[in-house]
Tab-separated table of C-alpha atoms in Angstrom:
chain	number	residue	atom	x	y	z
L	427	MET	CA	39.076	12.872	3.239
L	428	LEU	CA	38.315	16.574	3.277
L	429	PRO	CA	35.837	17.963	5.826
L	430	ARG	CA	32.746	19.238	4.002
L	431	PHE	CA	30.880	22.516	4.426
L	432	TYR	CA	27.650	23.792	2.963
L	433	ALA	CA	27.355	27.151	1.218
L	434	PRO	CA	24.093	27.594	-0.704
L	435	HIS	CA	25.395	30.445	-2.881
L	436	ILE	CA	28.605	29.432	-4.636
L	437	ASP	CA	29.725	31.436	-7.656
L	438	ALA	CA	32.648	29.642	-9.281
L	439	ASP	CA	33.514	32.780	-11.249
L	440	LEU	CA	34.176	34.730	-8.030
L	441	ALA	CA	36.463	31.973	-6.678
L	442	VAL	CA	35.741	32.995	-3.069
L	443	VAL	CA	32.815	31.891	-0.899
L	444	THR	CA	31.734	32.920	2.577
L	445	LEU	CA	30.209	30.221	4.745
L	446	PRO	CA	26.894	30.712	6.543
L	447	ALA	CA	27.293	31.557	10.216
L	448	ASP	CA	26.489	28.083	11.569
L	449	GLU	CA	28.877	26.408	9.129
L	450	ALA	CA	31.577	28.949	9.966
L	451	ARG	CA	31.149	28.271	13.687
L	452	HIS	CA	31.483	24.548	13.044
L	453	LEU	CA	34.675	25.147	11.065
L	454	THR	CA	36.301	27.461	13.607
L	455	ARG	CA	35.017	26.251	16.975
L	456	VAL	CA	34.311	22.541	16.528
L	457	LEU	CA	36.893	21.404	13.975
L	458	ARG	CA	39.280	24.263	14.858
L	459	LEU	CA	40.431	24.712	11.283
L	460	GLY	CA	42.329	27.794	10.219
L	461	ALA	CA	43.807	29.697	7.308
L	462	GLY	CA	45.596	27.429	4.856
L	463	ASP	CA	43.644	24.269	5.688
L	464	GLU	CA	41.963	22.452	2.800
L	465	VAL	CA	38.253	21.632	2.864
L	466	ALA	CA	35.409	20.777	0.508
L	467	VAL	CA	32.443	23.093	0.003
L	468	PHE	CA	29.165	22.226	-1.761
L	469	ASP	CA	26.030	24.149	-2.678
L	470	GLY	CA	23.414	21.421	-2.183
L	471	ARG	CA	22.442	21.554	-5.867
L	472	GLY	CA	25.132	19.272	-7.269
L	473	SER	CA	28.342	21.322	-7.259
L	474	GLU	CA	31.292	20.744	-4.944
L	475	PHE	CA	34.785	22.250	-4.821
L	476	ARG	CA	38.086	21.721	-3.132
L	477	ALA	CA	38.870	24.944	-1.302
L	478	VAL	CA	41.453	26.550	0.943
L	479	ILE	CA	40.498	28.551	4.018
L	480	GLU	CA	41.558	32.175	3.679
L	481	VAL	CA	39.857	33.648	6.758
L	482	ALA	CA	38.682	31.767	9.873
L	483	VAL	CA	37.964	34.084	12.792
L	484	ARG	CA	35.285	33.259	15.370
L	485	GLY	CA	32.025	32.940	13.448
L	486	THR	CA	33.410	34.015	10.070
L	487	ALA	CA	34.998	31.829	7.406
L	488	SER	CA	35.956	32.620	3.807
L	489	LEU	CA	37.197	30.007	1.372
L	490	ARG	CA	39.103	30.245	-1.894
L	491	LEU	CA	37.848	27.756	-4.485
L	492	VAL	CA	40.611	25.644	-6.002
L	493	GLU	CA	38.969	23.124	-8.319
L	494	PRO	CA	35.684	21.291	-8.880
L	495	LEU	CA	35.356	17.887	-7.248
L	496	GLN	CA	33.686	14.845	-8.724
L	497	VAL	CA	30.368	14.303	-6.965
L	498	THR	CA	28.329	11.186	-6.267
L	499	SER	CA	25.694	10.554	-8.917
L	500	ALA	CA	22.043	10.988	-7.995
L	501	LEU	CA	19.616	8.079	-8.186
L	502	SER	CA	18.473	7.380	-11.721
L	503	VAL	CA	14.850	7.387	-10.507
L	504	SER	CA	13.969	10.669	-8.833
L	505	THR	CA	12.373	9.516	-5.574
L	506	VAL	CA	10.285	11.448	-3.076
L	507	VAL	CA	9.576	10.056	0.393
L	508	ALA	CA	6.152	11.034	1.735
L	509	GLN	CA	6.724	10.228	5.398
L	510	ALA	CA	4.007	10.287	8.049
L	511	VAL	CA	5.245	12.467	10.904
L	512	LEU	CA	6.784	10.289	13.616
L	513	LYS	CA	7.239	11.153	17.262
L	514	GLY	CA	10.471	12.376	18.829
L	515	SER	CA	13.771	11.289	17.393
L	516	SER	CA	12.097	8.709	15.143
L	517	MET	CA	11.318	11.435	12.606
L	518	ASP	CA	14.933	12.585	12.748
L	519	ASP	CA	16.020	9.001	12.038
L	520	ALA	CA	13.659	8.701	9.074
L	521	ILE	CA	14.837	11.990	7.576
L	522	ARG	CA	18.492	11.124	8.124
L	523	ASP	CA	18.106	7.741	6.434
L	524	ALA	CA	15.959	8.997	3.548
L	525	THR	CA	18.607	11.633	2.864
L	526	MET	CA	21.434	9.111	3.123
L	527	MET	CA	19.644	6.823	0.645
L	528	GLY	CA	19.269	9.586	-1.945
L	529	ALA	CA	15.689	10.865	-1.634
L	530	GLU	CA	15.161	13.945	-3.815
L	531	ALA	CA	12.597	15.340	-1.377
L	532	ILE	CA	10.890	14.453	1.887
L	533	ASP	CA	7.243	15.416	2.342
L	534	PRO	CA	6.053	15.156	5.978
L	535	LEU	CA	2.449	13.924	6.221
L	536	LEU	CA	-0.134	14.515	8.948
L	537	THR	CA	-2.035	11.258	9.344
L	538	ALA	CA	-4.842	9.816	11.459
L	539	HIS	CA	-2.657	7.584	13.640
L	540	SER	CA	0.268	9.948	14.141
L	541	ASP	CA	1.215	10.598	17.785
L	542	VAL	CA	2.460	14.104	16.931
L	543	LYS	CA	0.158	17.116	17.172
L	544	ALA	CA	-0.308	18.966	13.903
L	545	SER	CA	0.430	22.275	15.623
L	546	PHE	CA	3.848	20.991	16.716
L	547	ALA	CA	4.678	19.493	13.310
L	548	ARG	CA	3.813	22.787	11.621
L	549	ARG	CA	6.055	24.927	13.863
L	550	ALA	CA	8.834	26.719	12.006
L	551	GLU	CA	11.310	25.376	14.578
L	552	THR	CA	10.290	21.795	13.827
L	553	LEU	CA	10.792	22.199	10.097
L	554	GLU	CA	14.128	23.902	10.675
L	555	ARG	CA	15.253	20.998	12.848
L	556	TRP	CA	14.346	18.479	10.146
L	557	ARG	CA	16.297	20.489	7.578
L	558	ARG	CA	19.348	20.547	9.853
L	559	VAL	CA	19.105	16.765	10.219
L	560	ALA	CA	18.986	16.412	6.427
L	561	LEU	CA	21.996	18.694	5.988
L	562	ALA	CA	24.032	16.712	8.515
L	563	SER	CA	23.159	13.506	6.651
L	564	VAL	CA	24.139	15.047	3.307
L	565	LYS	CA	27.525	16.000	4.719
L	566	GLN	CA	28.091	12.568	6.276
L	567	SER	CA	26.964	10.548	3.250
L	568	ARG	CA	28.908	12.819	0.870
L	569	ARG	CA	26.006	13.355	-1.487
L	570	ALA	CA	26.054	16.647	-3.375
L	571	THR	CA	22.360	17.532	-3.342
L	572	LEU	CA	20.242	18.611	-0.400
L	573	PRO	CA	16.722	17.134	-0.354
L	574	VAL	CA	13.800	19.527	-0.241
L	575	ILE	CA	11.780	19.128	2.961
L	576	SER	CA	8.333	20.604	2.540
L	577	GLU	CA	5.966	21.922	5.167
L	578	PRO	CA	3.728	19.199	6.653
L	579	ARG	CA	0.457	18.517	4.836
L	580	THR	CA	-2.443	16.180	5.389
L	581	LEU	CA	-2.379	13.005	3.359
L	582	GLU	CA	-5.452	14.201	1.462
L	583	ALA	CA	-3.777	17.479	0.483
L	584	TRP	CA	-0.648	15.626	-0.595
L	585	LEU	CA	-2.620	13.191	-2.748
L	586	ASP	CA	-4.500	16.037	-4.417
L	587	GLY	CA	-1.269	17.830	-5.328
L	588	SER	CA	0.995	14.910	-6.206
L	589	ARG	CA	2.197	14.183	-9.748
L	590	PHE	CA	4.379	11.093	-10.123
L	591	ASP	CA	4.884	8.274	-12.594
L	592	VAL	CA	4.267	5.816	-9.768
L	593	LYS	CA	3.135	6.166	-6.145
L	594	LEU	CA	3.912	3.238	-3.855
L	595	LEU	CA	1.889	2.950	-0.642
L	596	PHE	CA	3.850	0.781	1.781
L	597	VAL	CA	1.438	-1.032	4.078
L	598	GLU	CA	1.900	-3.299	7.090
L	599	PRO	CA	1.069	-7.029	6.777
L	600	SER	CA	-2.242	-6.590	8.632
L	601	ALA	CA	-3.523	-3.790	6.365
L	602	ALA	CA	-7.019	-4.170	4.930
L	603	CYS	CA	-5.863	-4.440	1.325
L	604	ARG	CA	-3.911	-6.863	-0.791
L	605	PRO	CA	-0.423	-5.436	-1.397
L	606	ARG	CA	1.591	-6.320	-4.463
L	607	PRO	CA	5.076	-7.786	-4.040
L	608	LEU	CA	7.713	-5.235	-4.965
L	609	ARG	CA	9.223	-7.541	-7.572
L	610	SER	CA	6.026	-7.153	-9.618
L	611	LEU	CA	7.213	-3.622	-10.422
L	612	LEU	CA	9.802	-5.173	-12.729
L	613	GLU	CA	6.955	-6.031	-15.100
L	614	GLY	CA	6.515	-2.357	-16.010
L	615	SER	CA	8.881	0.300	-17.270
L	616	THR	CA	11.242	2.071	-14.900
L	617	PRO	CA	9.646	5.361	-13.796
L	618	ALA	CA	11.394	8.705	-14.063
L	619	ARG	CA	9.856	9.951	-10.812
L	620	ALA	CA	8.398	7.928	-7.963
L	621	ALA	CA	6.883	8.545	-4.542
L	622	LEU	CA	7.116	6.239	-1.536
L	623	LEU	CA	4.346	6.724	1.041
L	624	LEU	CA	5.417	5.582	4.506
L	625	GLY	CA	3.018	5.407	7.435
L	626	PRO	CA	3.181	6.330	11.133
L	627	GLU	CA	3.837	4.092	14.155
L	628	GLY	CA	0.161	3.097	14.283
L	629	GLY	CA	-0.076	2.346	10.568
L	630	TRP	CA	-2.404	3.807	7.966
L	631	ALA	CA	-6.086	4.217	8.794
L	632	ALA	CA	-8.441	2.221	6.575
L	633	ALA	CA	-9.890	5.448	5.157
L	634	GLU	CA	-6.381	6.669	4.277
L	635	ILE	CA	-5.613	3.479	2.387
L	636	GLU	CA	-8.893	3.768	0.481
L	637	ALA	CA	-8.181	7.408	-0.401
L	638	ALA	CA	-4.651	6.570	-1.571
L	639	LEU	CA	-5.877	3.726	-3.764
L	640	ARG	CA	-8.512	5.985	-5.337
L	641	LYS	CA	-5.708	8.404	-6.254
L	642	GLY	CA	-3.745	5.705	-8.042
L	643	CYS	CA	-1.332	4.583	-5.331
L	644	ILE	CA	-0.103	1.009	-5.565
L	645	PRO	CA	-0.137	-0.887	-2.244
L	646	VAL	CA	3.118	-2.753	-1.681
L	647	SER	CA	4.796	-4.597	1.161
L	648	LEU	CA	8.313	-5.513	2.200
L	649	GLY	CA	7.169	-8.955	3.308
L	650	PRO	CA	5.362	-10.641	6.210
L	651	LEU	CA	7.289	-8.957	9.035
L	652	THR	CA	6.362	-5.638	10.637
L	653	LEU	CA	9.184	-3.081	10.565
L	654	ARG	CA	9.561	-0.119	12.871
L	655	ALA	CA	8.193	3.051	11.298
L	656	GLU	CA	11.541	4.861	11.459
L	657	SER	CA	13.220	1.951	9.636
L	658	MET	CA	10.927	2.114	6.623
L	659	ALA	CA	12.742	4.955	4.876
L	660	VAL	CA	16.037	3.117	4.563
L	661	ALA	CA	14.363	-0.243	3.876
L	662	SER	CA	11.976	1.000	1.191
L	663	LEU	CA	14.562	3.134	-0.601
L	664	ALA	CA	17.053	0.273	-0.597
L	665	ALA	CA	14.401	-2.068	-1.992
L	666	VAL	CA	13.341	0.166	-4.885
L	667	ALA	CA	16.971	1.024	-5.672
L	668	ALA	CA	17.667	-2.689	-6.002
L	669	LEU	CA	14.799	-2.905	-8.505
L	670	TRP	CA	15.346	0.247	-10.550
L	671	GLU	CA	18.998	1.273	-10.342
L	672	ARG	CA	21.154	0.053	-13.196
């Protein structure tokens, strides 16, 4: 299996691509690849090519494109994960798993019960870290598209700006609302675009649930057990894929 590298600006007509500096360093210093070695290179927008390394010197790497590669199909339902910001490595885990499971985008949310300060979540360095985590997961899972990770917003701002066919608010068993079982979604038509709203370690505040319901979100649950917040991305995406993917 070919090692994969990310180059956001691939022009197939030019037949040669230069890797970004961090990808070039990984190629030359970590994997210690050199001229003549074969690799795969993708642009994060759905195109991937088999390529041969022409130049690999220190932090510079140029590749010659050989042929397009068949890429993994995207989910038939375009799915956005609106994830409450989690503390420490838990947010990295959620982003990694949401990417691995095919999320089109990940929207970090600032919520009432989050243990992360808004000022920290909004730092450019924090957002850059999350995007690096997503890129690493794209490369590992061999998907061809890179999810968009937006700047953190409050739940209220997200609800005001969201446009989806369906918005699923995943709530814990003790939440002050009556969630629908996921299988009830089979009664309606399959959406083209869906959002999954996933809460923080402390769960949604009652006012947040009320606001989400007023904006048309459907409260749903994965059953009577309480899952860890960082596990919800993989669990919820797997559940809706089982319902909607054909």
